[in-house]
PDB file of C-alpha atoms in Angstrom:
ATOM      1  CA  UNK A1166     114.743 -15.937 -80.469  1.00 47.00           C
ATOM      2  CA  UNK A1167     115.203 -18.567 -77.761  1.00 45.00           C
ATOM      3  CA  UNK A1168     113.160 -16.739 -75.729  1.00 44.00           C
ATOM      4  CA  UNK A1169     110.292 -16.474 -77.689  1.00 45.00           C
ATOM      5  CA  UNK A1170     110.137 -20.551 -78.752  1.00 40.00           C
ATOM      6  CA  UNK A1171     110.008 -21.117 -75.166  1.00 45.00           C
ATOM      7  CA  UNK A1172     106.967 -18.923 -74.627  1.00 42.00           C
ATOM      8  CA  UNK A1173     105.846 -20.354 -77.773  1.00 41.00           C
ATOM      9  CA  UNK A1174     105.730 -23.570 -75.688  1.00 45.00           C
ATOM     10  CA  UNK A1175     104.427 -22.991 -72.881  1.00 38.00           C
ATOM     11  CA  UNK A1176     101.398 -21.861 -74.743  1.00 37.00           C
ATOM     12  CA  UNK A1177     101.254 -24.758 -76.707  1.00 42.00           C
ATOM     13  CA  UNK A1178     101.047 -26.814 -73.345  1.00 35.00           C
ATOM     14  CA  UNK A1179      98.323 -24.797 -71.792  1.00 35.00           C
ATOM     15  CA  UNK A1180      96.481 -24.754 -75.136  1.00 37.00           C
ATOM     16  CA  UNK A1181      96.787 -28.743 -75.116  1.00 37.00           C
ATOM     17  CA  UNK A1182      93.889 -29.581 -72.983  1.00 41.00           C
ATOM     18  CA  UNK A1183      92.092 -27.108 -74.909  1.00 39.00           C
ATOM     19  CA  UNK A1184      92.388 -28.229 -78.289  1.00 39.00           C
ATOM     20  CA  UNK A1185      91.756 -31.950 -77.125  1.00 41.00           C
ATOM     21  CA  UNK A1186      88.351 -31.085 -75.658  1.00 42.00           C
ATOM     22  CA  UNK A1187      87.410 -29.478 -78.930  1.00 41.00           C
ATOM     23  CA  UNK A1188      88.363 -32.417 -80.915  1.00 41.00           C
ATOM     24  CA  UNK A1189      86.497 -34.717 -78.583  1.00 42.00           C
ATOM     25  CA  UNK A1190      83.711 -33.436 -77.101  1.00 44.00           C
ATOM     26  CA  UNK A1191      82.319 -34.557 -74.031  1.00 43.00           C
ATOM     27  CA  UNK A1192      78.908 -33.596 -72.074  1.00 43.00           C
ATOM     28  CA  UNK A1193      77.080 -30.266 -73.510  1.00 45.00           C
ATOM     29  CA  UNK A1194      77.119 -28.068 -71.055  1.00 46.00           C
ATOM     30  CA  UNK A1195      73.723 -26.329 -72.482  1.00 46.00           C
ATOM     31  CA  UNK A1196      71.018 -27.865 -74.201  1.00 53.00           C
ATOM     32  CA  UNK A1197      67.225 -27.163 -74.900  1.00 53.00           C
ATOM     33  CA  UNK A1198      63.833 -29.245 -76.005  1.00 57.00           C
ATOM     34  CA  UNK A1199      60.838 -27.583 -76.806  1.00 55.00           C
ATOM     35  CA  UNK A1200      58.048 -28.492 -74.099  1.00 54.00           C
ATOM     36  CA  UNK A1201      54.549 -28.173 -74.194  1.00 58.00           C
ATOM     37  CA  UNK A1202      52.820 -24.784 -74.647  1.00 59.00           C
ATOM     38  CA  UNK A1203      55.762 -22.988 -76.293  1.00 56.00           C
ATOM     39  CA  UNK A1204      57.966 -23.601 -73.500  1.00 57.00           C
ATOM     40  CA  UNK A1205      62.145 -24.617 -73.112  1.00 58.00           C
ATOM     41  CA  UNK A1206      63.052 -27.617 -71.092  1.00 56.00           C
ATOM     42  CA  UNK A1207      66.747 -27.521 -69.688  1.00 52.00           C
ATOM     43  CA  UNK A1208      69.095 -29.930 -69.698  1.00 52.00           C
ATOM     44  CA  UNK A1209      69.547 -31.140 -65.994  1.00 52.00           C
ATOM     45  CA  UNK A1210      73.205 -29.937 -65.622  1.00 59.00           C
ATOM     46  CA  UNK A1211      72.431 -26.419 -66.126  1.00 59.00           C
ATOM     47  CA  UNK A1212      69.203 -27.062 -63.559  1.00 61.00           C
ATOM     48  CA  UNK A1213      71.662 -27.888 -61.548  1.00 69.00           C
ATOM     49  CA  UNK A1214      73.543 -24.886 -61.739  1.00 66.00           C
ATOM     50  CA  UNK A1215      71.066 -22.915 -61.608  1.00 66.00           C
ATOM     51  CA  UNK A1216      69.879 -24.398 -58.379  1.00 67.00           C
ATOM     52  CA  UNK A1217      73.423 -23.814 -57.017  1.00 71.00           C
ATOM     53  CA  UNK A1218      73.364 -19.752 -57.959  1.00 71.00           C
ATOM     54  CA  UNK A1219      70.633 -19.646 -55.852  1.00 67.00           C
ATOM     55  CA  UNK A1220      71.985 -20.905 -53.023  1.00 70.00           C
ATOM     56  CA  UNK A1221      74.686 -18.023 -52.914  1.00 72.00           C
ATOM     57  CA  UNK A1222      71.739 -15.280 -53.422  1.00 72.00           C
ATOM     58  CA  UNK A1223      69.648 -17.027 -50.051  1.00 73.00           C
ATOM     59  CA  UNK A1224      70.828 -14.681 -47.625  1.00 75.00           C
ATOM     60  CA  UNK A1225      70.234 -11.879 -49.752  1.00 77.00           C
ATOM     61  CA  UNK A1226      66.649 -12.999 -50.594  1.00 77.00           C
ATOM     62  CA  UNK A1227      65.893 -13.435 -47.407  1.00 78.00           C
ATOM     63  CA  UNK A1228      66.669 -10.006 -46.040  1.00 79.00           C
ATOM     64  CA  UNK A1229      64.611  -8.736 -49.074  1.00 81.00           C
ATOM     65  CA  UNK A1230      61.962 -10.717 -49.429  1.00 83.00           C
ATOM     66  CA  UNK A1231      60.572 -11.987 -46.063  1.00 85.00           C
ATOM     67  CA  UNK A1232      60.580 -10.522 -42.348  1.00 85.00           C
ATOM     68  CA  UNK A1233      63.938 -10.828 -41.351  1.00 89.00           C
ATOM     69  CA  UNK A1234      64.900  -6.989 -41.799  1.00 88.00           C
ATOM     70  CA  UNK A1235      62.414  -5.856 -39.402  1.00 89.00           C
ATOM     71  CA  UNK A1236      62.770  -8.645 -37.234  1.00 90.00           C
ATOM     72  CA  UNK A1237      66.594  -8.106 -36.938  1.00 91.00           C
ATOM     73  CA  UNK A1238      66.354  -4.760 -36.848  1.00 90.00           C
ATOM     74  CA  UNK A1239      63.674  -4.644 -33.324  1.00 91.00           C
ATOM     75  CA  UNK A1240      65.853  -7.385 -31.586  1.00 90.00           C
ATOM     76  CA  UNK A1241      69.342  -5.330 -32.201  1.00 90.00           C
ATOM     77  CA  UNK A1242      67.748  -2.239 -30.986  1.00 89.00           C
ATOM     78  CA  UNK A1243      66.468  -3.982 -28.217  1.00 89.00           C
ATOM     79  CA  UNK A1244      69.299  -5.031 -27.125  1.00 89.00           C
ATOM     80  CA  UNK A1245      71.185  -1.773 -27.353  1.00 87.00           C
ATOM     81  CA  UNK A1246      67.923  -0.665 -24.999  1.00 86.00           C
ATOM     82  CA  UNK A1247      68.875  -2.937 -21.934  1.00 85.00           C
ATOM     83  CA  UNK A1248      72.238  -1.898 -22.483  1.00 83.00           C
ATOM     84  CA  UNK A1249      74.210  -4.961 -23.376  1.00 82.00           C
ATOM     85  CA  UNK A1250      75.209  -4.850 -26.802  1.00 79.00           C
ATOM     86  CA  UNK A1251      76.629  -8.220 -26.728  1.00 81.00           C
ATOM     87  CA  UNK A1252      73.948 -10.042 -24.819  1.00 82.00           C
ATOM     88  CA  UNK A1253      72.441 -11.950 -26.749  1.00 84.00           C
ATOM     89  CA  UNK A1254      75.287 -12.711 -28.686  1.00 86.00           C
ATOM     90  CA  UNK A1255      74.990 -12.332 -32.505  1.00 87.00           C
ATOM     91  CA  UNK A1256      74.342 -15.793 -33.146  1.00 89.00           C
ATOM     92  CA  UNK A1257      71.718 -15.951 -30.749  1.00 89.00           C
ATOM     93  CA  UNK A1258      70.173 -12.817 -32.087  1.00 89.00           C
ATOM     94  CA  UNK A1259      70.035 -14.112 -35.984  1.00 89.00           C
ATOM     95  CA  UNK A1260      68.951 -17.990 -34.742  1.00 89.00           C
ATOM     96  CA  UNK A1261      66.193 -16.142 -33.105  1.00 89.00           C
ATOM     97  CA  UNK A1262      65.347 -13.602 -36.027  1.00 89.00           C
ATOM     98  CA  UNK A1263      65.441 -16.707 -38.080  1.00 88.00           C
ATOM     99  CA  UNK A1264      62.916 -19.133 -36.437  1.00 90.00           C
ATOM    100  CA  UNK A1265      60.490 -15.718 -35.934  1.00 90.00           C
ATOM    101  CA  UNK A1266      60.960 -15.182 -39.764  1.00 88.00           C
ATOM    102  CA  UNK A1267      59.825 -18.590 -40.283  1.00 89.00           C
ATOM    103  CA  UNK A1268      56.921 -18.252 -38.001  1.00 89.00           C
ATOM    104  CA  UNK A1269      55.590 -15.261 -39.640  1.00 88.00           C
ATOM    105  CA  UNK A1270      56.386 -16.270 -42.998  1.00 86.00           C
ATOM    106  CA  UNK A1271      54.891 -20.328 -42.907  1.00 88.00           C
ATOM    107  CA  UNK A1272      51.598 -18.846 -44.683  1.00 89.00           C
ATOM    108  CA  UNK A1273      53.577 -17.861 -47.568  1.00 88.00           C
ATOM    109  CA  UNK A1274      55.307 -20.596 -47.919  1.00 87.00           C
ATOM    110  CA  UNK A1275      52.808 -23.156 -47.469  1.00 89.00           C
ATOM    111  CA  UNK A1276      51.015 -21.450 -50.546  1.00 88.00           C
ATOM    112  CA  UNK A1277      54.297 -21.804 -52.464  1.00 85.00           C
ATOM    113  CA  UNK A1278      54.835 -25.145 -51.787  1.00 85.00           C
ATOM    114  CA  UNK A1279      51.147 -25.748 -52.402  1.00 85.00           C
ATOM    115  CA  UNK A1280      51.109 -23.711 -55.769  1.00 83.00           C
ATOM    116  CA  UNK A1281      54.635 -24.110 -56.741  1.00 82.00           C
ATOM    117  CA  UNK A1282      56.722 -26.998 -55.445  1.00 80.00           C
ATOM    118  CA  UNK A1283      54.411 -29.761 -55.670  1.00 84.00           C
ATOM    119  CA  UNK A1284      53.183 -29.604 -58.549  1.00 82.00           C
ATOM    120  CA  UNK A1285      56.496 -28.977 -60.273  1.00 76.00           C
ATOM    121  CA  UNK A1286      57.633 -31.694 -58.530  1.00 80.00           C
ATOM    122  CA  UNK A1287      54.322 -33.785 -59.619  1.00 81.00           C
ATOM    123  CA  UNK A1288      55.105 -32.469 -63.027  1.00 76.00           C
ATOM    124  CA  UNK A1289      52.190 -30.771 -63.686  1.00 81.00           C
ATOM    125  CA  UNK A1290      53.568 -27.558 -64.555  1.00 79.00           C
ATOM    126  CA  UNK A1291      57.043 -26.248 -65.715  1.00 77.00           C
ATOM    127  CA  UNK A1292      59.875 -24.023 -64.191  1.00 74.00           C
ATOM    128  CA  UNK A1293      58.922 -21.165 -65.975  1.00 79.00           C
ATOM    129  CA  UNK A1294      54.993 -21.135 -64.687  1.00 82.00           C
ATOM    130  CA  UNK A1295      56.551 -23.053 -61.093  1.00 81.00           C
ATOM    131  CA  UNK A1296      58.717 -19.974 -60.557  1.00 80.00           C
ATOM    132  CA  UNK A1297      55.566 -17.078 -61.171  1.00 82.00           C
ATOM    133  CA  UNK A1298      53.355 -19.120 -58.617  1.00 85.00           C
ATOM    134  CA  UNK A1299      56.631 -19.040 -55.954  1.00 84.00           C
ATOM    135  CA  UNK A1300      57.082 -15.478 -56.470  1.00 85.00           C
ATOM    136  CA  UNK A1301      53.174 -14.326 -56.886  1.00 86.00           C
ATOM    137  CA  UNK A1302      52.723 -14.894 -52.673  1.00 87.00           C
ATOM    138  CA  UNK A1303      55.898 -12.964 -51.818  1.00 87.00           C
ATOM    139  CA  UNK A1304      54.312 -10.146 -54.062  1.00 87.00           C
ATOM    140  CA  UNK A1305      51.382 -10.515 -52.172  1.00 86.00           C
ATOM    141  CA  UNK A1306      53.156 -10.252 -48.919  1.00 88.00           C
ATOM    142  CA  UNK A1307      55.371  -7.792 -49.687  1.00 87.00           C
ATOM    143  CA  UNK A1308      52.813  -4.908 -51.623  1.00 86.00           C
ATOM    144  CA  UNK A1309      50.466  -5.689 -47.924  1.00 87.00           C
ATOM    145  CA  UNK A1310      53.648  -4.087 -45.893  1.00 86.00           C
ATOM    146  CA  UNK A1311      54.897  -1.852 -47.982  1.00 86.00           C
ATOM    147  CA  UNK A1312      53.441   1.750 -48.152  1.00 86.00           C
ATOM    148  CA  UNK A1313      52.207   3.405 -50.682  1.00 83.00           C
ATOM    149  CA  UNK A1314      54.822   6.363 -50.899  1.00 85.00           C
ATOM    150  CA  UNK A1315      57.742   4.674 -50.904  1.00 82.00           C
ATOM    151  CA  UNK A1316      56.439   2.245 -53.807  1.00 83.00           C
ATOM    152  CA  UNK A1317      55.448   5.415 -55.339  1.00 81.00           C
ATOM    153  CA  UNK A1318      58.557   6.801 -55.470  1.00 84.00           C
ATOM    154  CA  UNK A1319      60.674   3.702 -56.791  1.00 82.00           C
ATOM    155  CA  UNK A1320      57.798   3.498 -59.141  1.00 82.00           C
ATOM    156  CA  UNK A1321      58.791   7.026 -60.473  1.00 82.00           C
ATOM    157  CA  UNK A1322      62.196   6.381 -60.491  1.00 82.00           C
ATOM    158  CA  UNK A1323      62.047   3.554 -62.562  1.00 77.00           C
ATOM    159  CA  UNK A1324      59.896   5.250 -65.071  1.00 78.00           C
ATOM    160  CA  UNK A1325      57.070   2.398 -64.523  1.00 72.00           C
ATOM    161  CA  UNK A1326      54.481   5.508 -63.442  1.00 71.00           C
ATOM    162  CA  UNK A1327      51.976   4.208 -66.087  1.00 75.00           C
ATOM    163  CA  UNK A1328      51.434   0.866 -63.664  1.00 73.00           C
ATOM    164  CA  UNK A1329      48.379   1.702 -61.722  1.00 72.00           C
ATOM    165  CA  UNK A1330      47.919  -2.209 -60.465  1.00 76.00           C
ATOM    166  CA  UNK A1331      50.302  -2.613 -57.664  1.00 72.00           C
ATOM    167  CA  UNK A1332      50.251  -6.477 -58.393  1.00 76.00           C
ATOM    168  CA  UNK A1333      52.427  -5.215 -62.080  1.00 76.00           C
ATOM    169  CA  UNK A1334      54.673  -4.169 -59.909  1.00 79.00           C
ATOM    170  CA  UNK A1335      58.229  -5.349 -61.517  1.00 82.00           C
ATOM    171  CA  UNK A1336      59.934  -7.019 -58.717  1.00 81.00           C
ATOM    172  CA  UNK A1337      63.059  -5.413 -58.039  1.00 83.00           C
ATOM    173  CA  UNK A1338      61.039  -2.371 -57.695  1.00 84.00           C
ATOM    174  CA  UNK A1339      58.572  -3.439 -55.583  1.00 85.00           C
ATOM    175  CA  UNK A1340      61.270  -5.437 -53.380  1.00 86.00           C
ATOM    176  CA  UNK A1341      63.726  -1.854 -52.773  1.00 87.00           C
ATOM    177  CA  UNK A1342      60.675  -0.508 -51.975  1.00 88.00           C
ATOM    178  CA  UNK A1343      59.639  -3.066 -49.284  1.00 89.00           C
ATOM    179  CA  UNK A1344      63.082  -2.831 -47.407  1.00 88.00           C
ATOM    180  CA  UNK A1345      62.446   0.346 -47.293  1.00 90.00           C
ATOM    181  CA  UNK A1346      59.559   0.456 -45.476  1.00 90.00           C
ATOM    182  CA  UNK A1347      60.993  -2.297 -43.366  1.00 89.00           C
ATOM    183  CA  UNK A1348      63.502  -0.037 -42.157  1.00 90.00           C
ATOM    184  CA  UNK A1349      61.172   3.233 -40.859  1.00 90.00           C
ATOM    185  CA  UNK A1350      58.671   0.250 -39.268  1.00 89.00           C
ATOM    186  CA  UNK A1351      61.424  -1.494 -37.405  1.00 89.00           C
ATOM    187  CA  UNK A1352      62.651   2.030 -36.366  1.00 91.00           C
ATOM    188  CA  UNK A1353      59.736   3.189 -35.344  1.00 90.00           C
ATOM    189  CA  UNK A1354      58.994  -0.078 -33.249  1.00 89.00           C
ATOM    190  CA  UNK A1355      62.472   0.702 -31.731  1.00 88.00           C
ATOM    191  CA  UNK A1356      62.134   4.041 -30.920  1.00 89.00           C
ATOM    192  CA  UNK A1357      59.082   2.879 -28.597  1.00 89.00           C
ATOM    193  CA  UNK A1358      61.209   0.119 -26.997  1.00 87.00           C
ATOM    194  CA  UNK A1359      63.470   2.835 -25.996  1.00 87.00           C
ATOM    195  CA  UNK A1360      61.403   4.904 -23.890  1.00 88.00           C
ATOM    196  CA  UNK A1361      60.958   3.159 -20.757  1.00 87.00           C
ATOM    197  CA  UNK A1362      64.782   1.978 -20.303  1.00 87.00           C
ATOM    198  CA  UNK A1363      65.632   5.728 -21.135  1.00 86.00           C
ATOM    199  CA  UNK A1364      63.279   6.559 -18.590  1.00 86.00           C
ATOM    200  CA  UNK A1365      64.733   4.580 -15.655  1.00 85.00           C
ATOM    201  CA  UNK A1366      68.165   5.692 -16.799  1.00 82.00           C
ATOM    202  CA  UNK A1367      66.918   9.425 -16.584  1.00 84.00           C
ATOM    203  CA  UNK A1368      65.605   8.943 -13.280  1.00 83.00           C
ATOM    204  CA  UNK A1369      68.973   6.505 -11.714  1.00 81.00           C
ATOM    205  CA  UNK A1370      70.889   9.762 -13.118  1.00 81.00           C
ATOM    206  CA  UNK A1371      68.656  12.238 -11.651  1.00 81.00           C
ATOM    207  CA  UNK A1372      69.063  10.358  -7.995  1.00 79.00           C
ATOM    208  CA  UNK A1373      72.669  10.181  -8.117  1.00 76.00           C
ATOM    209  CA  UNK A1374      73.084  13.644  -9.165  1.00 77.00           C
ATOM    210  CA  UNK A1375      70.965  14.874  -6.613  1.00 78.00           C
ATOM    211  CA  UNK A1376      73.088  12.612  -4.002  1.00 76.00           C
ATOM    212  CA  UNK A1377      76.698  14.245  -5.159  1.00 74.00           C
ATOM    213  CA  UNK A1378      77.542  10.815  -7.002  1.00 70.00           C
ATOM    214  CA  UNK A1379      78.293  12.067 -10.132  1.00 69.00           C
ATOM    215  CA  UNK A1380      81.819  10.173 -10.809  1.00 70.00           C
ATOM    216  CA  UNK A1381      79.662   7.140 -10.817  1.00 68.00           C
ATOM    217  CA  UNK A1382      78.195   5.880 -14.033  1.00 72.00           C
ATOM    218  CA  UNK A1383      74.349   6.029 -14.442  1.00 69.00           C
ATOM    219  CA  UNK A1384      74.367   2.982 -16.634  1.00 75.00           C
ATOM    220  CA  UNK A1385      75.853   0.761 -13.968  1.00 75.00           C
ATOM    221  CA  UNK A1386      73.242   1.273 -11.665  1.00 79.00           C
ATOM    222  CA  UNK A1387      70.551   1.232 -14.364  1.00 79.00           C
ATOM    223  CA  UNK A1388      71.426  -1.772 -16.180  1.00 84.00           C
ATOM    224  CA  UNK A1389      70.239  -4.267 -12.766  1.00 83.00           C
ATOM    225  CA  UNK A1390      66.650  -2.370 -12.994  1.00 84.00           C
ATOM    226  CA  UNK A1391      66.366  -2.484 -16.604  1.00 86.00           C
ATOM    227  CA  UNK A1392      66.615  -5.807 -16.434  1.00 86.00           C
ATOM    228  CA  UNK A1393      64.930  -6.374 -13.628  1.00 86.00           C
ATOM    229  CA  UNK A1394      61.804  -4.485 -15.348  1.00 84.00           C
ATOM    230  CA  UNK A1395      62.251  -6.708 -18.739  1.00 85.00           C
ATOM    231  CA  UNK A1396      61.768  -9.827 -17.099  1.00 86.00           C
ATOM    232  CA  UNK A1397      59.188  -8.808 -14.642  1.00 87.00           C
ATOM    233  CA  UNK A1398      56.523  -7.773 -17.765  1.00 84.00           C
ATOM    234  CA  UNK A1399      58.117 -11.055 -19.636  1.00 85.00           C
ATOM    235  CA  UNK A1400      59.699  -8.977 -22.692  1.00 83.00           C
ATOM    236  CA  UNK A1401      60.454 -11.063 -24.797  1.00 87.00           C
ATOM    237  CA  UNK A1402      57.104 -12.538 -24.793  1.00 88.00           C
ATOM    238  CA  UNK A1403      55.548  -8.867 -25.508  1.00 87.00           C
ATOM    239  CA  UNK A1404      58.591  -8.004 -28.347  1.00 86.00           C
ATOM    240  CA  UNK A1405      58.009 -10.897 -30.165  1.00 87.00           C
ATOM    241  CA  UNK A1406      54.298 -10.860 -30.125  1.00 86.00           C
ATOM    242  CA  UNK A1407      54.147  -7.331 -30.974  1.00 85.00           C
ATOM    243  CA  UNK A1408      56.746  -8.482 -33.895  1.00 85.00           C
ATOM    244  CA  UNK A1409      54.662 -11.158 -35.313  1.00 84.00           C
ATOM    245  CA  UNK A1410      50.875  -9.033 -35.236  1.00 84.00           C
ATOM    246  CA  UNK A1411      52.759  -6.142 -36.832  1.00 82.00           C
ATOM    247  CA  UNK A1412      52.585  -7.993 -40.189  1.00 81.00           C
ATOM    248  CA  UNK A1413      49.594  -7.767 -42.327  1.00 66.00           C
ATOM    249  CA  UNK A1414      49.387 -11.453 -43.863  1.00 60.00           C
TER     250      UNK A1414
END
């Protein structure tokens, strides 16, 4: 019996704060106005926490909704290609990615800042209408790189056959399909970065095979040439250009 009045207590203390809040309530935590046109306006707290759920899903959006896959992708192959797979470090590798993403990308989001940000911010339109014009030139960007097939087939999947606009598109859909396609393009530009380094390590191994040197790794005398070639038909400049025209804007 003693035992159970003292849990009986310590739920009564826990259940305190509770039961005082309810009495005496503070801020609302959710509230609504109707705005013009048949739309909701928000309170500002739950703006703000909306804003702040966004933040967490950034690094997913941009891996799914910009050029950052590919990007990523080209650069780590790349650099398995030379042989160093820790030069450039990872840092390095996603700074880079990231300021090329932004470089390929500034079209798009000039237009959403122009169609979306400003005038929210101007007040001229609300959320609801601000968030279709931000998404509306990532759809646009998006449907111009990814192929037909693969949208095809999440189309099928999701039972959404019927759409024959690609623009109706729902966007999850439309944005599994895009990585998608990401990942064969990057692997396909990656798979033609690889043939002249596996070339010069075919013919190092060839040499000291045919000079009884076969305890001696091919990569170690490769690496100094495959470098040496990189920098002598400026790579990087040639990798990232190719990059950058590879997207249809």
């Amino acid at each position: 019996m003693r035992k159970n009045v003292n849990w009986i207590c310590i739920v009564g203390f826990f259940l305190l704060p509770a039961i005082g809040h309810a009495a005496n309530p503070g801020i609302l935590a959710f509230s609504s106005s109707p705005g013009e046109n048949g739309a909701t306006d928000y309170n500002l707290s739950l703006k703000i926490l909306a804003a702040m759920t966004a933040l967490t899903l950034l690094p997913a959006l941009l891996m799914t909704l910009t050029s950052f896959t590919r990007v990523i992708i080209v650069l780590a192959i790349l650099r398995q290609a030379i042989g160093m797979p820790n030069i450039p470090t990872n840092q390095i590798l996603i700074g880079l990615s990231l300021l090329i993403t932004l470089f390929i990308m500034s079209p798009v989001f000039k237009k959403v800042n122009d169609d979306a940000i400003q005038p929210y911010l101007n007040e001229q339109i609300s959320e609801k209408i601000a968030i279709d014009h931000a998404i509306l030139p990532f759809k646009q960007f998006m449907l111009k790189q990814t192929r037909e097939d693969d949208l095809g087939m999440f189309l099928k999947m999701s039972g959404n056959e019927q759409i024959t606009n690609p623009h109706e598109t729902p966007l999850p859909v439309l944005m599994t399909a895009f990585v998608t396609s990401e990942l064969k393009t990057a692997f396909q530009i990656g798979f033609m970065l690889f043939i002249p380094f596996l070339i010069i390590d075919l013919v190092v191994a060839s040499v000291l095979m045919s000079m009884g040197m076969m305890m001696l790794s091919p990569l170690v005398i490769s690496l100094p040439f495959k470098i040496m070639l990189f920098v002598l038909v400026n790579g990087w400049i040639l990798v990232i250009g190719t990059l950058s025209s590879s997207f249809a804007l």
